[in-house]
One Martini backbone bead per residue (centre of mass of N, CA, C, O) as a GRO file, in nm:
protein
  198
    1MET     BB    1  -0.059   5.736  12.149
    2LEU     BB    2  -0.292   5.893  12.005
    3ILE     BB    3  -0.372   5.690  11.798
    4LEU     BB    4  -0.439   5.450  11.991
    5SER     BB    5  -0.653   5.603  12.150
    6LEU     BB    6  -0.833   5.656  11.906
    7ALA     BB    7  -0.877   5.365  11.816
    8VAL     BB    8  -1.024   5.277  12.072
    9ASN     BB    9  -1.260   5.500  12.037
   10ALA     BB   10  -1.377   5.475  11.738
   11ALA     BB   11  -1.648   5.310  11.789
   12ALA     BB   12  -1.789   5.560  11.940
   13ASP     BB   13  -1.653   5.844  11.750
   14ASN     BB   14  -1.623   5.827  11.482
   15PRO     BB   15  -1.667   5.993  11.167
   16LEU     BB   16  -1.803   5.757  11.021
   17GLU     BB   17  -2.039   5.711  11.211
   18VAL     BB   18  -2.140   6.016  11.218
   19PHE     BB   19  -2.205   6.023  10.919
   20LEU     BB   20  -2.405   5.768  10.919
   21ASP     BB   21  -2.590   5.890  11.121
   22GLY     BB   22  -2.893   5.944  10.955
   23LEU     BB   23  -2.834   5.837  10.675
   24ALA     BB   24  -3.014   5.855  10.352
   25THR     BB   25  -2.843   6.074  10.170
   26PHE     BB   26  -2.599   6.149   9.909
   27SER     BB   27  -2.454   6.451   9.760
   28ALA     BB   28  -2.211   6.507   9.495
   29ASP     BB   29  -1.910   6.616   9.376
   30PHE     BB   30  -1.614   6.525   9.175
   31GLU     BB   31  -1.264   6.449   9.196
   32GLN     BB   32  -1.045   6.213   9.009
   33VAL     BB   33  -0.715   6.087   9.091
   34LEU     BB   34  -0.466   5.888   8.915
   35LEU     BB   35  -0.187   5.705   9.039
   36ASP     BB   36   0.099   5.572   9.032
   37SER     BB   37   0.392   5.431   9.185
   38SER     BB   38   0.546   5.724   9.120
   39GLY     BB   39   0.320   5.971   9.111
   40GLU     BB   40   0.176   5.981   8.847
   41THR     BB   41  -0.051   6.104   8.638
   42LEU     BB   42  -0.313   5.913   8.461
   43GLU     BB   43  -0.589   6.053   8.582
   44VAL     BB   44  -0.880   6.279   8.527
   45THR     BB   45  -1.206   6.301   8.689
   46ARG     BB   46  -1.547   6.376   8.665
   47GLY     BB   47  -1.854   6.427   8.873
   48ALA     BB   48  -2.124   6.242   9.023
   49LEU     BB   49  -2.301   6.169   9.344
   50ARG     BB   50  -2.546   5.913   9.445
   51LEU     BB   51  -2.730   5.823   9.737
   52ARG     BB   52  -2.925   5.543   9.884
   53ARG     BB   53  -3.054   5.415  10.173
   54PRO     BB   54  -3.013   5.086  10.094
   55GLY     BB   55  -2.788   5.028   9.808
   56MET     BB   56  -2.790   5.304   9.659
   57PHE     BB   57  -2.634   5.421   9.343
   58TYR     BB   58  -2.478   5.707   9.166
   59TRP     BB   59  -2.219   5.709   8.923
   60LEU     BB   60  -2.079   5.999   8.749
   61TYR     BB   61  -1.901   6.032   8.461
   62ASN     BB   62  -1.822   6.356   8.249
   63GLU     BB   63  -1.493   6.342   8.281
   64PRO     BB   64  -1.389   6.294   7.966
   65TYR     BB   65  -1.611   6.079   8.005
   66VAL     BB   66  -1.889   5.855   7.986
   67GLN     BB   67  -1.992   5.703   8.302
   68GLU     BB   68  -2.235   5.461   8.455
   69ILE     BB   69  -2.292   5.373   8.804
   70ILE     BB   70  -2.577   5.145   8.914
   71SER     BB   71  -2.784   5.100   9.201
   72ASP     BB   72  -3.075   4.906   9.359
   73GLY     BB   73  -2.930   4.668   9.560
   74SER     BB   74  -2.897   4.422   9.335
   75SER     BB   75  -2.800   4.570   9.080
   76LEU     BB   76  -2.538   4.636   8.833
   77TRP     BB   77  -2.465   4.925   8.635
   78VAL     BB   78  -2.230   4.961   8.342
   79TYR     BB   79  -2.190   5.243   8.144
   80GLU     BB   80  -2.079   5.287   7.805
   81GLU     BB   81  -2.118   5.534   7.579
   82ASP     BB   82  -1.906   5.492   7.341
   83LEU     BB   83  -2.007   5.165   7.333
   84GLU     BB   84  -2.306   5.102   7.386
   85GLN     BB   85  -2.264   4.964   7.696
   86VAL     BB   86  -2.388   4.715   7.934
   87THR     BB   87  -2.318   4.590   8.269
   88VAL     BB   88  -2.460   4.319   8.446
   89SER     BB   89  -2.474   4.273   8.798
   90ASP     BB   90  -2.432   4.169   9.112
   91VAL     BB   91  -2.377   4.351   9.376
   92SER     BB   92  -2.258   4.157   9.597
   93ASP     BB   93  -2.003   4.093   9.396
   94ALA     BB   94  -1.903   4.392   9.314
   95VAL     BB   95  -1.913   4.564   9.628
   96GLU     BB   96  -1.817   4.410   9.889
   97ASP     BB   97  -1.499   4.604   9.903
   98THR     BB   98  -1.615   4.880   9.858
   99PRO     BB   99  -1.712   5.197   9.922
  100ALA     BB  100  -2.007   5.168   9.858
  101LEU     BB  101  -2.068   4.999  10.100
  102ILE     BB  102  -2.012   5.214  10.336
  103PHE     BB  103  -2.246   5.426  10.239
  104SER     BB  104  -2.498   5.235  10.134
  105GLY     BB  105  -2.513   5.040  10.321
  106ASP     BB  106  -2.642   4.824  10.613
  107ASN     BB  107  -2.373   4.768  10.718
  108ASP     BB  108  -2.102   4.721  10.910
  109PRO     BB  109  -1.781   4.813  10.837
  110GLY     BB  110  -1.648   4.624  11.053
  111GLU     BB  111  -1.704   4.350  10.885
  112TYR     BB  112  -1.465   4.460  10.654
  113TYR     BB  113  -1.298   4.648  10.857
  114VAL     BB  114  -1.024   4.808  10.991
  115ILE     BB  115  -1.073   5.060  11.225
  116GLU     BB  116  -0.891   5.387  11.218
  117GLU     BB  117  -0.804   5.680  11.394
  118LEU     BB  118  -0.640   5.947  11.323
  119GLU     BB  119  -0.492   6.215  11.332
  120SER     BB  120  -0.549   6.526  11.346
  121GLY     BB  121  -0.579   6.814  11.119
  122GLU     BB  122  -0.614   7.071  10.919
  123GLY     BB  123  -0.729   6.852  10.692
  124GLY     BB  124  -0.852   6.675  10.916
  125THR     BB  125  -1.007   6.364  10.956
  126VAL     BB  126  -0.869   6.031  10.965
  127VAL     BB  127  -0.990   5.726  10.839
  128GLU     BB  128  -0.878   5.393  10.847
  129LEU     BB  129  -0.904   5.107  10.608
  130THR     BB  130  -0.875   4.755  10.658
  131PRO     BB  131  -0.912   4.487  10.499
  132LYS     BB  132  -1.012   4.148  10.569
  133ASN     BB  133  -0.974   4.083  10.287
  134PRO     BB  134  -0.713   3.954  10.113
  135GLU     BB  135  -0.865   3.997   9.810
  136SER     BB  136  -0.873   4.277   9.807
  137TYR     BB  137  -0.826   4.536   9.573
  138TYR     BB  138  -0.784   4.689   9.834
  139ARG     BB  139  -0.555   4.764  10.102
  140LEU     BB  140  -0.643   5.083  10.132
  141LEU     BB  141  -0.831   5.332  10.323
  142ARG     BB  142  -0.901   5.688  10.316
  143LEU     BB  143  -1.086   5.906  10.511
  144VAL     BB  144  -1.194   6.261  10.496
  145PHE     BB  145  -1.281   6.489  10.748
  146SER     BB  146  -1.488   6.793  10.779
  147GLY     BB  147  -1.576   6.729  11.045
  148ASP     BB  148  -1.897   6.572  10.950
  149GLU     BB  149  -1.765   6.575  10.672
  150LEU     BB  150  -1.708   6.455  10.344
  151ALA     BB  151  -1.418   6.531  10.146
  152GLY     BB  152  -1.249   6.241  10.114
  153MET     BB  153  -1.046   6.003   9.924
  154ALA     BB  154  -0.814   5.702   9.962
  155LEU     BB  155  -0.695   5.461   9.735
  156PHE     BB  156  -0.499   5.148   9.772
  157ASP     BB  157  -0.358   4.919   9.576
  158ASN     BB  158  -0.193   4.629   9.462
  159LEU     BB  159  -0.022   4.808   9.222
  160GLY     BB  160   0.042   5.109   9.351
  161GLN     BB  161  -0.213   5.270   9.326
  162THR     BB  162  -0.373   5.600   9.349
  163LEU     BB  163  -0.697   5.724   9.472
  164PHE     BB  164  -0.828   6.051   9.447
  165ILE     BB  165  -1.107   6.189   9.624
  166SER     BB  166  -1.304   6.489   9.581
  167PHE     BB  167  -1.553   6.683   9.758
  168THR     BB  168  -1.844   6.873   9.641
  169ASN     BB  169  -2.147   6.983   9.701
  170ALA     BB  170  -2.254   6.864   9.975
  171VAL     BB  171  -2.557   6.661  10.051
  172ARG     BB  172  -2.775   6.581  10.304
  173ASN     BB  173  -3.091   6.433  10.259
  174LEU     BB  174  -3.183   6.444   9.985
  175GLU     BB  175  -3.417   6.402   9.762
  176LEU     BB  176  -3.425   6.061   9.613
  177LYS     BB  177  -3.524   5.878   9.360
  178LYS     BB  178  -3.545   5.561   9.266
  179GLU     BB  179  -3.510   5.605   8.951
  180LEU     BB  180  -3.206   5.692   8.966
  181PHE     BB  181  -3.139   5.353   9.045
  182THR     BB  182  -3.167   5.297   8.725
  183PHE     BB  183  -3.171   5.104   8.417
  184SER     BB  184  -3.263   5.193   8.064
  185PRO     BB  185  -3.210   5.051   7.778
  186THR     BB  186  -3.175   5.092   7.459
  187ASP     BB  187  -3.185   4.949   7.152
  188GLU     BB  188  -2.859   5.031   7.112
  189THR     BB  189  -2.785   4.879   7.354
  190GLU     BB  190  -2.558   4.665   7.484
  191VAL     BB  191  -2.619   4.359   7.681
  192ILE     BB  192  -2.437   4.241   7.967
  193ASP     BB  193  -2.521   3.946   8.153
  194ALA     BB  194  -2.366   3.862   8.490
  195ARG     BB  195  -2.584   3.723   8.633
  196GLN     BB  196  -2.682   3.495   8.837
  197PRO     BB  197  -2.849   3.233   8.863
  198HIS     BB  198  -3.154   3.124   9.065
   0.00000   0.00000   0.00000
């Protein structure tokens, strides 16, 4: 009954809404662990995340390889350093049902997810998001909050894999310049433009 009662009140005071209230920017380091369907570790990566609302984010993987995922709110760049290649796409197509939309977008997450606050415990409060889009890549997302701060998240895909992300050194509303959220390829970088013509 506790979970049900919390879910009923989730729209009023769930930690996700508290976290998003007044959020202009968010900066953190992260560790990401990918598990297969049997719980075996497939990959561990580390990096840094920068968000500026609305719509801008910079997601850097720096271990064990370098990859940059950048959005200025309209275009999305995915840069693979070892390939010297960047793919550009429309951000609305690329992140419609991904976690980037939850934190950097200016839409109500309730438009895209059924949101339920689960029972709090020593590990923090868990907010569970179930995508309303049946074709979503992720079948379930869980956000973990320690007090009012985002501590981590778990993403469960339709292939049985699970992605755990833990955040450290998190800072709210640090000044982040717009220039961080754009990508300028060098002459040596191959550019693959997947944006739709307007």
